[in-house]
CSV table of N, CA and C in Angstrom, one decimal:
chain,number,residue,atom,x,y,z
A,1,MET,N,0.8,-1.1,-0.1
A,1,MET,CA,0.0,0.0,0.0
A,1,MET,C,0.9,1.2,0.1
A,2,GLU,N,0.4,2.2,-0.8
A,2,GLU,CA,1.3,3.5,-0.7
A,2,GLU,C,0.9,4.3,0.3
A,3,ARG,N,1.8,5.4,0.7
A,3,ARG,CA,1.6,6.3,1.8
A,3,ARG,C,1.7,7.6,1.2
A,4,THR,N,0.9,8.6,1.8
A,4,THR,CA,1.2,10.0,1.5
A,4,THR,C,1.1,10.7,2.8
A,5,PHE,N,1.8,12.1,2.7
A,5,PHE,CA,1.6,13.1,3.6
A,5,PHE,C,0.6,14.0,3.3
A,6,ILE,N,-0.2,14.4,4.3
A,6,ILE,CA,-1.1,15.6,4.2
A,6,ILE,C,-1.1,16.4,5.3
A,7,ALA,N,-1.3,17.7,5.2
A,7,ALA,CA,-1.4,18.6,6.2
A,7,ALA,C,-2.5,19.7,6.1
A,8,ILE,N,-3.1,19.7,7.1
A,8,ILE,CA,-4.2,20.7,7.4
A,8,ILE,C,-3.7,22.0,7.8
A,9,LYS,N,-3.6,23.0,6.9
A,9,LYS,CA,-2.7,24.2,7.3
A,9,LYS,C,-3.5,24.9,8.5
A,10,PRO,N,-2.9,26.1,9.1
A,10,PRO,CA,-3.5,26.9,10.1
A,10,PRO,C,-4.9,27.3,9.6
A,11,ASP,N,-5.2,27.7,8.6
A,11,ASP,CA,-6.4,28.2,8.2
A,11,ASP,C,-7.4,27.2,8.2
A,12,GLY,N,-7.2,26.0,7.7
A,12,GLY,CA,-8.2,24.9,7.9
A,12,GLY,C,-8.4,24.5,9.3
A,13,VAL,N,-7.4,24.6,10.2
A,13,VAL,CA,-7.7,24.4,11.6
A,13,VAL,C,-8.5,25.6,12.2
A,14,GLN,N,-8.1,26.7,12.0
A,14,GLN,CA,-8.9,27.9,12.6
A,14,GLN,C,-10.2,27.9,12.0
A,15,ARG,N,-10.5,27.4,10.9
A,15,ARG,CA,-11.9,27.4,10.4
A,15,ARG,C,-12.8,26.2,10.8
A,16,GLY,N,-12.1,25.3,11.5
A,16,GLY,CA,-12.9,24.4,12.0
A,16,GLY,C,-13.0,23.2,11.1
A,17,LEU,N,-12.4,23.1,10.0
A,17,LEU,CA,-12.6,22.0,8.9
A,17,LEU,C,-11.8,20.9,9.2
A,18,VAL,N,-11.2,20.5,10.1
A,18,VAL,CA,-10.4,19.4,10.4
A,18,VAL,C,-11.1,18.1,10.1
A,19,SER,N,-12.3,18.0,10.8
A,19,SER,CA,-13.2,16.7,10.7
A,19,SER,C,-13.8,16.5,9.4
A,20,GLU,N,-14.1,17.7,8.6
A,20,GLU,CA,-14.6,17.6,7.3
A,20,GLU,C,-13.6,17.0,6.4
A,21,ILE,N,-12.4,17.7,6.6
A,21,ILE,CA,-11.3,17.2,5.6
A,21,ILE,C,-10.8,15.6,6.0
A,22,ILE,N,-10.8,15.1,7.1
A,22,ILE,CA,-10.6,13.9,7.4
A,22,ILE,C,-11.5,12.9,6.8
A,23,ARG,N,-12.9,13.4,7.2
A,23,ARG,CA,-14.1,12.6,6.7
A,23,ARG,C,-13.9,12.4,5.3
A,24,ARG,N,-13.3,13.3,4.3
A,24,ARG,CA,-13.3,13.1,2.9
A,24,ARG,C,-12.2,12.0,2.6
A,25,PHE,N,-11.2,11.9,3.4
A,25,PHE,CA,-10.2,11.0,3.2
A,25,PHE,C,-10.6,9.5,3.5
A,26,GLU,N,-11.4,9.5,4.7
A,26,GLU,CA,-11.9,8.2,5.2
A,26,GLU,C,-13.0,7.8,4.3
A,27,THR,N,-13.9,8.6,3.9
A,27,THR,CA,-15.0,8.3,3.0
A,27,THR,C,-14.6,7.6,1.7
A,28,LYS,N,-13.4,8.2,1.2
A,28,LYS,CA,-12.7,7.7,-0.1
A,28,LYS,C,-12.1,6.3,0.1
A,29,GLY,N,-12.0,5.8,1.4
A,29,GLY,CA,-11.6,4.5,1.7
A,29,GLY,C,-10.0,4.4,2.0
A,30,PHE,N,-9.3,5.5,2.4
A,30,PHE,CA,-8.1,5.6,2.8
A,30,PHE,C,-7.9,5.3,4.3
A,31,THR,N,-6.8,4.8,4.8
A,31,THR,CA,-6.5,4.5,6.2
A,31,THR,C,-5.6,5.4,6.7
A,32,LEU,N,-6.0,6.0,7.8
A,32,LEU,CA,-5.1,7.1,8.7
A,32,LEU,C,-4.2,6.3,9.3
A,33,VAL,N,-2.8,6.6,9.1
A,33,VAL,CA,-1.8,5.7,10.0
A,33,VAL,C,-1.0,6.6,10.7
A,34,GLY,N,-1.1,8.0,10.5
A,34,GLY,CA,-0.2,8.9,11.6
A,34,GLY,C,-1.1,10.3,11.6
A,35,LEU,N,-0.9,10.7,12.8
A,35,LEU,CA,-1.8,11.9,12.9
A,35,LEU,C,-1.0,12.8,14.1
A,36,LYS,N,-0.9,13.9,14.0
A,36,LYS,CA,-0.3,15.0,14.8
A,36,LYS,C,-0.9,16.3,14.8
A,37,PHE,N,-0.8,16.9,15.9
A,37,PHE,CA,-1.7,18.3,16.0
A,37,PHE,C,-0.3,19.0,16.7
A,38,LEU,N,0.2,20.3,16.0
A,38,LEU,CA,1.3,20.8,16.3
A,38,LEU,C,1.5,22.2,15.7
A,39,ILE,N,2.1,23.1,16.3
A,39,ILE,CA,2.7,24.2,15.6
A,39,ILE,C,4.1,24.0,15.2
A,40,ALA,N,4.2,24.2,13.7
A,40,ALA,CA,5.6,23.6,13.2
A,40,ALA,C,6.6,24.8,13.6
A,41,SER,N,7.7,24.3,13.8
A,41,SER,CA,8.7,25.2,14.1
A,41,SER,C,9.2,25.7,12.8
A,42,ARG,N,9.9,26.8,13.0
A,42,ARG,CA,10.5,27.6,11.7
A,42,ARG,C,11.4,26.6,10.9
A,43,GLU,N,12.1,25.9,11.6
A,43,GLU,CA,13.2,24.9,10.9
A,43,GLU,C,12.5,23.9,10.2
A,44,LEU,N,11.3,23.2,10.7
A,44,LEU,CA,10.7,22.3,10.2
A,44,LEU,C,9.9,22.8,9.0
A,45,ALA,N,9.4,24.1,9.0
A,45,ALA,CA,8.8,24.7,7.9
A,45,ALA,C,9.7,25.0,6.8
A,46,GLU,N,10.8,25.5,7.2
A,46,GLU,CA,12.0,25.7,6.0
A,46,GLU,C,12.6,24.5,5.4
A,47,GLN,N,12.5,23.3,6.1
A,47,GLN,CA,12.9,22.1,5.5
A,47,GLN,C,11.7,21.6,4.5
A,48,HIS,N,10.4,21.8,5.1
A,48,HIS,CA,9.3,21.2,4.3
A,48,HIS,C,9.0,22.0,3.0
A,49,TYR,N,9.2,23.4,3.0
A,49,TYR,CA,9.4,24.1,1.7
A,49,TYR,C,10.4,24.5,1.1
A,50,GLY,N,11.7,23.8,1.4
A,50,GLY,CA,12.9,24.0,1.0
A,50,GLY,C,13.0,24.0,-0.7
A,51,VAL,N,12.1,23.4,-1.2
A,51,VAL,CA,12.2,23.3,-2.8
A,51,VAL,C,11.8,24.7,-3.3
A,52,HIS,N,11.3,25.6,-2.6
A,52,HIS,CA,10.9,27.0,-2.8
A,52,HIS,C,11.6,28.0,-2.3
A,53,LYS,N,13.0,27.6,-1.7
A,53,LYS,CA,13.8,28.4,-1.0
A,53,LYS,C,14.2,29.7,-1.8
A,54,GLU,N,14.4,29.8,-3.1
A,54,GLU,CA,15.0,30.5,-4.0
A,54,GLU,C,13.7,31.5,-4.6
A,55,ARG,N,12.6,31.1,-4.2
A,55,ARG,CA,11.4,31.9,-4.8
A,55,ARG,C,11.0,33.1,-3.9
A,56,PRO,N,10.4,34.1,-4.4
A,56,PRO,CA,10.1,35.3,-3.7
A,56,PRO,C,9.0,34.9,-2.6
A,57,PHE,N,8.2,34.0,-2.7
A,57,PHE,CA,7.1,33.7,-1.8
A,57,PHE,C,7.6,32.8,-0.6
A,58,PHE,N,8.8,32.2,-0.6
A,58,PHE,CA,9.3,31.2,0.5
A,58,PHE,C,9.0,31.9,1.9
A,59,GLY,N,9.4,33.1,2.1
A,59,GLY,CA,9.1,33.6,3.5
A,59,GLY,C,7.9,33.6,4.0
A,60,SER,N,6.9,33.9,3.0
A,60,SER,CA,5.4,34.0,3.6
A,60,SER,C,5.0,32.5,3.5
A,61,LEU,N,5.3,31.6,2.7
A,61,LEU,CA,5.0,30.1,3.0
A,61,LEU,C,5.3,29.8,4.5
A,62,VAL,N,6.7,30.2,4.9
A,62,VAL,CA,7.1,29.6,6.2
A,62,VAL,C,6.4,30.3,7.3
A,63,ASP,N,6.2,31.6,7.2
A,63,ASP,CA,5.4,32.4,8.1
A,63,ASP,C,4.0,31.9,8.3
A,64,PHE,N,3.4,31.5,7.3
A,64,PHE,CA,2.0,31.0,7.3
A,64,PHE,C,2.0,29.6,8.0
A,65,ILE,N,2.6,28.7,7.6
A,65,ILE,CA,2.5,27.4,7.9
A,65,ILE,C,2.8,27.4,9.5
A,66,THR,N,3.7,28.3,9.9
A,66,THR,CA,4.1,28.4,11.4
A,66,THR,C,3.2,29.3,12.1
A,67,SER,N,2.2,30.0,11.7
A,67,SER,CA,1.3,30.9,12.3
A,67,SER,C,0.3,30.3,13.3
A,68,GLY,N,0.1,29.1,13.2
A,68,GLY,CA,-0.9,28.5,14.0
A,68,GLY,C,-0.8,26.8,14.0
A,69,PRO,N,-1.6,26.2,14.5
A,69,PRO,CA,-1.8,24.8,14.7
A,69,PRO,C,-1.9,24.2,13.3
A,70,VAL,N,-1.2,23.1,12.9
A,70,VAL,CA,-1.2,22.3,11.7
A,70,VAL,C,-1.6,20.7,12.3
A,71,VAL,N,-2.5,20.2,11.4
A,71,VAL,CA,-2.8,18.7,11.6
A,71,VAL,C,-1.9,18.0,10.5
A,72,ALA,N,-1.0,17.3,10.9
A,72,ALA,CA,0.0,16.5,10.1
A,72,ALA,C,-0.5,15.2,10.1
A,73,MET,N,-0.7,14.5,8.8
A,73,MET,CA,-1.3,13.2,8.8
A,73,MET,C,-0.5,12.3,7.8
A,74,VAL,N,-0.5,11.0,7.8
A,74,VAL,CA,-0.1,10.1,6.8
A,74,VAL,C,-1.2,9.2,6.4
A,75,TRP,N,-1.5,9.3,5.3
A,75,TRP,CA,-2.8,8.3,4.8
A,75,TRP,C,-2.2,7.1,3.9
A,76,GLU,N,-2.7,6.0,4.0
A,76,GLU,CA,-2.4,4.9,3.2
A,76,GLU,C,-3.6,4.2,2.3
A,77,GLY,N,-3.1,3.8,1.1
A,77,GLY,CA,-4.3,3.2,0.3
A,77,GLY,C,-3.6,3.0,-1.1
A,78,GLU,N,-4.3,2.3,-1.9
A,78,GLU,CA,-4.0,2.1,-3.3
A,78,GLU,C,-4.0,3.4,-4.0
A,79,GLY,N,-3.0,3.9,-4.7
A,79,GLY,CA,-3.0,5.2,-5.5
A,79,GLY,C,-3.4,6.2,-4.7
A,80,VAL,N,-2.9,6.3,-3.3
A,80,VAL,CA,-3.4,7.4,-2.4
A,80,VAL,C,-2.8,8.7,-2.8
A,81,ILE,N,-1.6,8.9,-3.4
A,81,ILE,CA,-0.8,10.1,-3.7
A,81,ILE,C,-1.6,10.7,-4.8
A,82,ALA,N,-1.9,10.0,-6.0
A,82,ALA,CA,-2.7,10.8,-6.9
A,82,ALA,C,-4.1,10.9,-6.7
A,83,SER,N,-4.8,10.2,-5.9
A,83,SER,CA,-6.0,10.4,-5.6
A,83,SER,C,-6.2,11.5,-4.4
A,84,ALA,N,-5.3,11.5,-3.6
A,84,ALA,CA,-5.4,12.7,-2.5
A,84,ALA,C,-5.2,14.0,-3.5
A,85,ARG,N,-4.4,14.0,-4.3
A,85,ARG,CA,-4.2,15.4,-5.1
A,85,ARG,C,-5.7,15.7,-5.9
A,86,LYS,N,-6.3,14.6,-6.4
A,86,LYS,CA,-7.5,15.0,-6.9
A,86,LYS,C,-8.6,15.6,-5.8
A,87,LEU,N,-8.6,14.8,-4.7
A,87,LEU,CA,-9.4,15.1,-3.6
A,87,LEU,C,-9.3,16.6,-3.0
A,88,ILE,N,-7.8,17.1,-3.0
A,88,ILE,CA,-7.5,18.2,-2.7
A,88,ILE,C,-7.8,19.3,-3.6
A,89,GLY,N,-7.6,19.2,-4.8
A,89,GLY,CA,-8.0,20.1,-5.9
A,89,GLY,C,-6.8,20.9,-6.2
A,90,ALA,N,-6.9,21.8,-7.2
A,90,ALA,CA,-5.8,22.9,-7.7
A,90,ALA,C,-5.3,23.7,-6.6
A,91,THR,N,-4.0,24.1,-6.7
A,91,THR,CA,-3.6,25.1,-5.7
A,91,THR,C,-4.4,26.3,-5.2
A,92,ASN,N,-4.9,27.0,-6.4
A,92,ASN,CA,-5.9,28.0,-6.3
A,92,ASN,C,-7.3,27.7,-6.2
A,93,PRO,N,-7.9,27.9,-5.0
A,93,PRO,CA,-9.4,27.4,-4.8
A,93,PRO,C,-10.1,28.1,-5.8
A,94,LEU,N,-9.9,29.3,-6.3
A,94,LEU,CA,-10.7,29.9,-7.4
A,94,LEU,C,-10.8,29.2,-8.6
A,95,THR,N,-9.8,28.2,-9.0
A,95,THR,CA,-9.8,27.4,-10.2
A,95,THR,C,-9.9,26.1,-9.8
A,96,SER,N,-10.1,25.6,-8.7
A,96,SER,CA,-10.2,24.4,-8.4
A,96,SER,C,-11.6,23.8,-8.5
A,97,GLU,N,-11.6,22.5,-8.9
A,97,GLU,CA,-13.2,22.1,-9.3
A,97,GLU,C,-14.1,21.8,-8.0
A,98,PRO,N,-15.3,22.1,-8.3
A,98,PRO,CA,-16.3,21.9,-7.2
A,98,PRO,C,-16.1,20.4,-6.7
A,99,GLY,N,-16.3,19.9,-5.7
A,99,GLY,CA,-16.2,18.6,-5.1
A,99,GLY,C,-14.8,18.3,-4.5
A,100,THR,N,-13.9,19.1,-4.8
A,100,THR,CA,-12.5,19.0,-4.1
A,100,THR,C,-12.6,19.9,-2.8
A,101,ILE,N,-11.6,19.6,-2.0
A,101,ILE,CA,-11.6,20.1,-0.9
A,101,ILE,C,-11.3,21.9,-1.1
A,102,ARG,N,-10.3,22.1,-1.7
A,102,ARG,CA,-10.0,23.5,-2.1
A,102,ARG,C,-11.2,24.1,-2.8
A,103,GLY,N,-11.8,23.4,-3.6
A,103,GLY,CA,-13.0,24.1,-4.5
A,103,GLY,C,-14.2,24.4,-3.7
A,104,ASP,N,-14.4,23.4,-2.8
A,104,ASP,CA,-15.6,23.4,-2.0
A,104,ASP,C,-15.4,24.5,-1.0
A,105,LEU,N,-14.2,24.4,-0.3
A,105,LEU,CA,-13.9,25.1,1.1
A,105,LEU,C,-13.0,26.2,1.0
A,106,GLY,N,-12.0,26.3,0.1
A,106,GLY,CA,-11.0,27.3,-0.1
A,106,GLY,C,-11.5,28.7,-0.5
A,107,VAL,N,-10.8,29.6,-0.1
A,107,VAL,CA,-11.1,31.1,-0.3
A,107,VAL,C,-10.0,31.7,-1.3
A,108,ASN,N,-8.7,31.6,-1.2
A,108,ASN,CA,-7.9,32.2,-2.0
A,108,ASN,C,-6.5,31.5,-2.0
A,109,ILE,N,-5.6,31.6,-2.9
A,109,ILE,CA,-4.4,30.9,-3.0
A,109,ILE,C,-3.5,31.1,-1.7
A,110,GLY,N,-3.5,32.1,-0.9
A,110,GLY,CA,-2.7,32.3,0.2
A,110,GLY,C,-3.4,31.5,1.4
A,111,ARG,N,-4.6,31.1,1.2
A,111,ARG,CA,-5.2,30.5,2.3
A,111,ARG,C,-6.0,29.2,1.6
A,112,ASN,N,-5.3,28.2,1.3
A,112,ASN,CA,-5.7,27.0,0.6
A,112,ASN,C,-5.8,25.8,1.2
A,113,LEU,N,-5.9,25.8,2.8
A,113,LEU,CA,-6.6,25.0,3.6
A,113,LEU,C,-5.4,23.5,3.8
A,114,ILE,N,-4.8,23.2,2.8
A,114,ILE,CA,-4.3,21.8,2.9
A,114,ILE,C,-3.2,21.7,2.1
A,115,HIS,N,-2.2,20.8,2.5
A,115,HIS,CA,-0.9,20.4,1.7
A,115,HIS,C,-1.0,18.7,1.4
A,116,GLY,N,-0.8,18.5,0.3
A,116,GLY,CA,-0.6,17.0,0.0
A,116,GLY,C,0.7,16.8,-0.9
A,117,SER,N,1.5,15.7,-0.7
A,117,SER,CA,2.6,15.3,-1.4
A,117,SER,C,2.2,15.2,-2.7
A,118,ASP,N,3.0,15.6,-3.7
A,118,ASP,CA,2.8,15.4,-5.1
A,118,ASP,C,3.4,14.3,-6.0
A,119,ALA,N,4.2,13.5,-5.1
A,119,ALA,CA,5.0,12.2,-5.7
A,119,ALA,C,5.4,11.2,-4.7
A,120,PRO,N,5.8,9.9,-5.0
A,120,PRO,CA,6.3,9.1,-4.0
A,120,PRO,C,7.4,9.6,-3.4
A,121,GLU,N,8.3,10.3,-4.0
A,121,GLU,CA,9.6,10.7,-3.2
A,121,GLU,C,9.3,11.9,-2.4
A,122,THR,N,8.5,12.6,-2.8
A,122,THR,CA,8.1,13.9,-2.1
A,122,THR,C,7.3,13.3,-0.9
A,123,ALA,N,6.5,12.4,-1.0
A,123,ALA,CA,5.9,11.7,0.2
A,123,ALA,C,6.7,11.2,1.2
A,124,GLU,N,7.7,10.5,0.7
A,124,GLU,CA,8.7,9.7,1.8
A,124,GLU,C,9.5,10.9,2.3
A,125,TYR,N,10.0,12.0,1.8
A,125,TYR,CA,10.6,13.1,2.2
A,125,TYR,C,9.7,13.7,3.4
A,126,GLU,N,8.7,14.0,3.2
A,126,GLU,CA,7.6,14.8,4.0
A,126,GLU,C,7.4,14.1,5.1
A,127,MET,N,6.9,12.7,5.0
A,127,MET,CA,6.5,11.8,6.2
A,127,MET,C,7.9,11.9,7.1
A,128,GLY,N,9.1,11.6,6.6
A,128,GLY,CA,10.2,11.7,7.3
A,128,GLY,C,10.5,13.0,8.0
A,129,LEU,N,10.0,14.0,7.5
A,129,LEU,CA,10.2,15.4,8.2
A,129,LEU,C,9.2,15.5,9.4
A,130,TRP,N,8.2,15.0,9.2
A,130,TRP,CA,6.9,15.3,10.3
A,130,TRP,C,6.7,14.2,11.2
A,131,PHE,N,7.2,12.9,10.8
A,131,PHE,CA,6.9,11.8,11.7
A,131,PHE,C,8.2,10.9,11.8
A,132,LYS,N,8.4,10.3,12.9
A,132,LYS,CA,9.3,9.2,13.2
A,132,LYS,C,8.7,7.9,12.7
A,133,ALA,N,9.5,7.0,12.3
A,133,ALA,CA,8.9,5.7,12.0
A,133,ALA,C,8.0,5.2,13.0
A,134,ASP,N,8.3,5.2,14.3
A,134,ASP,CA,7.5,4.6,15.1
A,134,ASP,C,6.2,5.3,15.5
A,135,GLU,N,6.0,6.5,14.9
A,135,GLU,CA,4.8,7.2,15.1
A,135,GLU,C,3.6,6.8,14.3
A,136,LEU,N,4.0,6.0,13.0
A,136,LEU,CA,3.2,5.5,12.1
A,136,LEU,C,2.7,4.1,12.5
A,137,VAL,N,1.3,3.9,12.4
A,137,VAL,CA,0.8,2.6,13.0
A,137,VAL,C,0.2,2.1,11.6
A,138,SER,N,0.8,0.7,11.5
A,138,SER,CA,0.3,-0.1,10.5
A,138,SER,C,-0.9,-1.0,11.0
A,139,TRP,N,-2.1,-0.9,10.5
A,139,TRP,CA,-3.2,-1.7,10.8
A,139,TRP,C,-4.2,-1.9,9.7
A,140,THR,N,-5.2,-2.6,9.8
A,140,THR,CA,-6.2,-3.1,8.8
A,140,THR,C,-7.5,-2.9,9.2
A,141,PRO,N,-8.2,-1.8,8.8
A,141,PRO,CA,-9.5,-1.7,9.0
A,141,PRO,C,-10.4,-2.9,8.6
A,142,THR,N,-11.5,-3.1,9.4
A,142,THR,CA,-12.4,-4.3,9.1
A,142,THR,C,-13.0,-4.1,7.8
A,143,ALA,N,-13.2,-2.9,7.3
A,143,ALA,CA,-13.8,-2.5,6.0
A,143,ALA,C,-13.0,-2.8,4.7
A,144,MET,N,-11.7,-3.2,5.0
A,144,MET,CA,-10.9,-3.2,3.9
A,144,MET,C,-11.4,-4.3,2.7
A,145,PRO,N,-12.1,-5.4,3.1
A,145,PRO,CA,-12.4,-6.2,2.0
A,145,PRO,C,-13.5,-5.6,1.3
A,146,TRP,N,-14.3,-4.8,1.8
A,146,TRP,CA,-15.5,-4.1,1.2
A,146,TRP,C,-15.0,-3.0,0.3
A,147,ILE,N,-13.7,-2.6,0.6
A,147,ILE,CA,-13.3,-1.5,-0.2
A,147,ILE,C,-12.3,-1.9,-1.3
A,148,HIS,N,-11.4,-2.7,-1.1
A,148,HIS,CA,-10.6,-3.5,-2.1
A,148,HIS,C,-10.7,-5.0,-2.3
A,149,GLU,N,-10.5,-5.3,-3.6
A,149,GLU,CA,-10.6,-7.0,-3.7
A,149,GLU,C,-9.5,-7.6,-3.2
């Protein structure tokens, strides 16, 4: 089974959307294997957004993700990375499709609620930043036979 990193950003937490976002992943049939509620350190945020270090918006990304509580998660399932990206929607909520998290709940590109890994390598890197191996729980929900063959 594939795993991916998902984070509900401070705007999603402040707006009370944590349960709605988690519900969408559970309803899709994915398994939650890691969950943390924290305020990210500046160091963690800079590592997380390191790929954007040379971009002019890097500082504002770091400032925003450290501005309040974040819900960091690891989800597991078949094709979870690509499927999560579809569930999340386009980066800009104004152009994100209805039915996606950002399309239904997002307001603007600076407050787009959620982060999701975009590739297997990114997922591995981000999971390693936010979670220790022993903080992830491998388990099989009893509904799995009803979801997967």
